[in-house]
Structure formats: C-alpha cells, structure tokens
Amino acid sequence: MMAFTEKTTNENPPIRVIFYSGYLWSYGYEEAYSRFLNWFKIFPGEIEKTRLSRLDICLDTDEIAFNEEDRELFITRARAKANHYVDDSYTYGKNFSGFTIGRGNPMLARIYNKTQEIKTKGKEWFKAIWKENGWDDNKDVWRIESQLRRAALKELKILQVEDIRENEDQLWHYLTTNWLKMNHPKWTVIKKPINPDIKPLF
C-alpha cells in the first residue's frame, strides 16, 4: 500500500509505503522492495532517500514448542508479558497459543503457534512454504517474531532497507540474546545465527 501526504514533517514523510506479509512472503523483502522501486519510476522525479518506520523479523520452527509455564523462563528488557489463547472448536475450553512480550513501542516480541493461527485466519498457503523448507506436517510450527519501530531501528542503526541485509544476523543475535532470552536449552534453536561469525551490534 502507498499513501501520499499533504504536509511533510520529520515524522510524516511525503510517501509512506507498507509491504503486507503476503507480498513479502511471495517475493522476499529485497525483491519486493526492488519491484516497488522499478514500479515507482512511472512517476516524475526521483527518490532522494528512504527510511524504515517499522520492521518485523521472524523465525518459524517445528523443532520446539512452548507452553504456559515457559513464561516465567524468559529474561527480557521489556516489562510486559502476556499469554494468549485461541478458541479450538475441536475441544472444550481454551488452548494456549503463545506470548506477547513488550508493549510495541519501540519493540515487542511475539511467540505463538503459527499452525493454529493459520487455521483461524485462512493462511493455508504458509504450508507450502514450510514444506519447501522441510516441515514435518505432523508437528505444529511456532513463530518467534520481533517488531521494531522507528526509535529502536534508529538506535540499532538500521535506517533503510539496505541496512537489513548487512545487519540481519547481528540483529537476530541482539533480539534473541540481549533483548530477550529464555532460560531453557530449547532457546538454542531460536538464537542460533545463520552466520556463526557475526559481530554484535553493541
């Protein structure tokens, strides 16, 4: 989605672009961004600079699962922790579905049962992506997701799309080691980097 603004300020850029998850999962964020830049060439003028106002980064895994008791094992810089439940039409009562940690500004983390969520939100196309990456469809997929807004991104020196690729391993290390961690062996599945020779952001 793209929106134009009448009055430009530091917090209100002339053009705001939102990439929705379906588009990003179809092409990847770099290809999605490149497609937008190519499409934008139909307009007169040039893009002088860009900046990120929000970034969501996640990992999906079927190697581990979480339960309500795990809440007390998290060590985080955020003050707020909340459990969430979803209705399950196949059983009585409510089933645990995950956590939210943090208030969202400037950061929060969500840990939740993604398999359960796609049943209620109709995102069955995720299953094809998971299967391409070795999903055991007898297991639930859990998502570990962090949401960062402008203030956090600025502090971490991730100011534009190009900065994501250069810092993604360092960012994931910070999010799963400094900002949030879990006092349990299964957290090693979450925090392991793509590149083991990463250098910390701080």
Short mmCIF file of C-alpha atoms in Angstrom, two decimals:
data_model
loop_
_atom_site.label_atom_id
_atom_site.label_comp_id
_atom_site.label_asym_id
_atom_site.label_seq_id
_atom_site.Cartn_x
_atom_site.Cartn_y
_atom_site.Cartn_z
CA MET A 1 0.00 0.00 0.00
CA MET A 2 1.25 3.50 -0.82
CA ALA A 3 -0.10 6.75 0.61
CA PHE A 4 0.79 10.36 -0.22
CA THR A 5 0.72 13.09 2.45
CA GLU A 6 -0.12 16.76 2.02
CA LYS A 7 2.22 18.07 4.71
CA THR A 8 5.71 16.70 5.22
CA THR A 9 7.39 16.60 8.65
CA ASN A 10 10.17 14.54 10.22
CA GLU A 11 7.57 12.01 11.34
CA ASN A 12 5.34 12.35 8.29
CA PRO A 13 7.21 11.60 5.04
CA PRO A 14 5.71 12.62 1.68
CA ILE A 15 5.16 8.98 0.70
CA ARG A 16 4.51 6.07 3.03
CA VAL A 17 4.79 2.52 1.69
CA ILE A 18 3.56 -0.58 3.52
CA PHE A 19 4.54 -4.06 2.34
CA TYR A 20 1.99 -6.61 3.53
CA SER A 21 3.07 -10.06 4.66
CA GLY A 22 1.59 -12.00 1.73
CA TYR A 23 3.60 -9.93 -0.75
CA LEU A 24 6.78 -10.21 1.30
CA TRP A 25 6.45 -13.98 1.69
CA SER A 26 5.85 -14.32 -2.06
CA TYR A 27 8.97 -12.45 -3.17
CA GLY A 28 11.17 -11.85 -0.13
CA TYR A 29 11.74 -8.34 1.18
CA GLU A 30 14.61 -7.48 -1.18
CA GLU A 31 12.75 -8.50 -4.34
CA ALA A 32 9.55 -6.83 -3.09
CA TYR A 33 11.45 -3.60 -2.48
CA SER A 34 13.18 -3.80 -5.88
CA ARG A 35 9.82 -4.32 -7.61
CA PHE A 36 8.43 -1.25 -5.87
CA LEU A 37 11.40 0.90 -6.94
CA ASN A 38 11.00 -0.22 -10.55
CA TRP A 39 7.26 0.45 -10.48
CA PHE A 40 7.78 3.88 -8.90
CA LYS A 41 9.77 5.00 -11.94
CA ILE A 42 6.48 5.72 -13.73
CA PHE A 43 6.19 8.84 -11.55
CA PRO A 44 8.18 12.01 -12.28
CA GLY A 45 11.10 12.83 -10.01
CA GLU A 46 13.46 10.62 -8.04
CA ILE A 47 13.58 9.09 -4.58
CA GLU A 48 16.15 11.08 -2.60
CA LYS A 49 16.21 8.88 0.48
CA THR A 50 14.24 6.20 2.30
CA ARG A 51 13.85 5.26 5.94
CA LEU A 52 12.26 2.41 7.81
CA SER A 53 9.48 3.16 10.27
CA ARG A 54 8.79 -0.46 11.23
CA LEU A 55 10.43 -3.84 10.75
CA ASP A 56 9.04 -7.28 11.61
CA ILE A 57 11.53 -10.16 11.62
CA CYS A 58 10.66 -13.76 12.45
CA LEU A 59 11.68 -17.40 12.57
CA ASP A 60 9.31 -20.36 12.07
CA THR A 61 10.26 -23.74 13.54
CA ASP A 62 8.76 -27.16 14.19
CA GLU A 63 11.76 -28.27 16.27
CA ILE A 64 10.39 -26.96 19.57
CA ALA A 65 7.10 -25.98 21.20
CA PHE A 66 6.12 -23.65 24.04
CA ASN A 67 3.69 -23.90 26.94
CA GLU A 68 2.23 -21.60 29.58
CA GLU A 69 4.92 -22.41 32.14
CA ASP A 70 7.62 -21.10 29.79
CA ARG A 71 6.51 -17.56 30.51
CA GLU A 72 8.49 -17.48 33.75
CA LEU A 73 11.67 -18.62 31.99
CA PHE A 74 12.00 -15.54 29.80
CA ILE A 75 14.52 -12.84 30.64
CA THR A 76 13.75 -9.60 28.85
CA ARG A 77 14.27 -5.87 28.88
CA ALA A 78 10.53 -5.44 28.33
CA ARG A 79 8.25 -5.09 31.34
CA ALA A 80 5.08 -6.59 29.91
CA LYS A 81 4.46 -10.30 29.35
CA ALA A 82 1.07 -11.68 28.35
CA ASN A 83 -0.30 -15.11 27.50
CA HIS A 84 -2.74 -15.54 24.65
CA TYR A 85 -5.35 -18.15 23.91
CA VAL A 86 -7.40 -19.11 20.89
CA ASP A 87 -10.69 -20.95 20.76
CA ASP A 88 -10.43 -24.51 19.46
CA SER A 89 -13.67 -25.84 18.08
CA TYR A 90 -12.45 -29.44 18.45
CA THR A 91 -12.05 -29.33 22.22
CA TYR A 92 -13.71 -27.77 25.21
CA GLY A 93 -12.22 -24.74 26.86
CA LYS A 94 -9.26 -22.79 25.54
CA ASN A 95 -5.89 -23.84 24.18
CA PHE A 96 -2.70 -21.92 24.92
CA SER A 97 -1.35 -20.29 21.76
CA GLY A 98 1.58 -18.08 22.76
CA PHE A 99 3.08 -15.00 24.36
CA THR A 100 3.44 -11.30 23.71
CA ILE A 101 6.42 -9.64 25.36
CA GLY A 102 6.67 -5.84 25.37
CA ARG A 103 4.26 -3.02 24.57
CA GLY A 104 5.20 -2.50 20.94
CA ASN A 105 6.82 0.91 21.08
CA PRO A 106 9.66 0.77 20.43
CA MET A 107 9.79 -3.06 20.45
CA LEU A 108 7.85 -6.21 21.18
CA ALA A 109 8.18 -9.94 20.64
CA ARG A 110 5.51 -12.50 19.83
CA ILE A 111 5.93 -16.23 20.32
CA TYR A 112 2.92 -18.16 19.10
CA ASN A 113 1.59 -21.30 17.47
CA LYS A 114 1.52 -20.33 13.80
CA THR A 115 -0.13 -23.58 12.72
CA GLN A 116 -3.06 -22.78 14.96
CA GLU A 117 -3.24 -19.20 13.71
CA ILE A 118 -3.42 -20.05 10.01
CA LYS A 119 -6.42 -22.28 10.69
CA THR A 120 -8.36 -19.30 12.05
CA LYS A 121 -7.08 -16.69 9.57
CA GLY A 122 -7.14 -18.76 6.38
CA LYS A 123 -3.44 -18.53 5.57
CA GLU A 124 -3.12 -22.11 4.38
CA TRP A 125 -0.57 -21.02 1.76
CA PHE A 126 2.03 -20.98 4.54
CA LYS A 127 2.04 -24.78 4.50
CA ALA A 128 3.58 -24.84 1.02
CA ILE A 129 6.41 -22.55 2.18
CA TRP A 130 7.05 -24.70 5.24
CA LYS A 131 7.07 -27.94 3.22
CA GLU A 132 9.65 -26.46 0.85
CA ASN A 133 11.83 -25.93 3.91
CA GLY A 134 11.48 -29.42 5.39
CA TRP A 135 8.42 -29.05 7.62
CA ASP A 136 7.24 -32.21 9.39
CA ASP A 137 3.49 -31.73 8.95
CA ASN A 138 2.84 -33.92 11.99
CA LYS A 139 4.22 -31.09 14.13
CA ASP A 140 2.97 -27.60 14.89
CA VAL A 141 5.02 -24.65 13.69
CA TRP A 142 5.85 -22.00 16.27
CA ARG A 143 6.78 -18.47 15.26
CA ILE A 144 9.22 -16.23 17.11
CA GLU A 145 8.67 -12.71 15.85
CA SER A 146 10.05 -9.31 16.80
CA GLN A 147 8.51 -5.97 15.86
CA LEU A 148 10.73 -2.89 15.88
CA ARG A 149 9.54 0.66 15.38
CA ARG A 150 11.47 3.72 14.29
CA ALA A 151 13.11 4.57 17.64
CA ALA A 152 14.51 1.05 18.06
CA LEU A 153 15.66 0.85 14.44
CA LYS A 154 17.44 4.18 14.77
CA GLU A 155 19.24 3.03 17.92
CA LEU A 156 20.33 -0.16 16.14
CA LYS A 157 21.46 1.86 13.08
CA ILE A 158 19.04 0.10 10.74
CA LEU A 159 17.71 3.13 8.93
CA GLN A 160 16.76 1.85 5.47
CA VAL A 161 16.04 -1.40 3.65
CA GLU A 162 19.65 -1.82 2.54
CA ASP A 163 20.77 -1.92 6.18
CA ILE A 164 18.71 -5.06 6.88
CA ARG A 165 20.81 -7.42 4.77
CA GLU A 166 24.06 -6.03 6.18
CA ASN A 167 22.91 -6.45 9.78
CA GLU A 168 20.31 -9.24 9.86
CA ASP A 169 22.46 -11.79 11.72
CA GLN A 170 23.65 -9.19 14.22
CA LEU A 171 20.06 -8.01 14.68
CA TRP A 172 18.74 -11.53 15.32
CA HIS A 173 21.58 -12.11 17.78
CA TYR A 174 20.65 -8.93 19.65
CA LEU A 175 16.93 -9.75 19.69
CA THR A 176 17.39 -13.32 20.96
CA THR A 177 20.36 -12.80 23.27
CA ASN A 178 20.30 -9.22 24.57
CA TRP A 179 16.70 -8.00 24.39
CA LEU A 180 15.05 -11.37 25.01
CA LYS A 181 16.30 -14.78 26.04
CA MET A 182 14.95 -17.90 27.67
CA ASN A 183 16.48 -19.91 30.47
CA HIS A 184 15.94 -23.24 28.73
CA PRO A 185 18.03 -25.40 26.32
CA LYS A 186 15.41 -25.18 23.56
CA TRP A 187 16.19 -21.48 23.13
CA THR A 188 19.43 -22.51 21.39
CA VAL A 189 17.28 -23.45 18.38
CA ILE A 190 15.98 -19.88 18.26
CA LYS A 191 19.12 -17.86 18.81
CA LYS A 192 21.50 -19.73 16.51
CA PRO A 193 22.69 -17.37 13.74
CA ILE A 194 22.80 -18.02 10.02
CA ASN A 195 26.40 -16.86 10.08
CA PRO A 196 28.30 -18.11 13.17
CA ASP A 197 30.99 -15.42 12.80
CA ILE A 198 28.68 -12.49 13.49
CA LYS A 199 29.80 -9.37 15.30
CA PRO A 200 27.36 -7.89 17.85
CA LEU A 201 25.57 -4.62 17.13
CA PHE A 202 26.67 -3.30 20.53
#
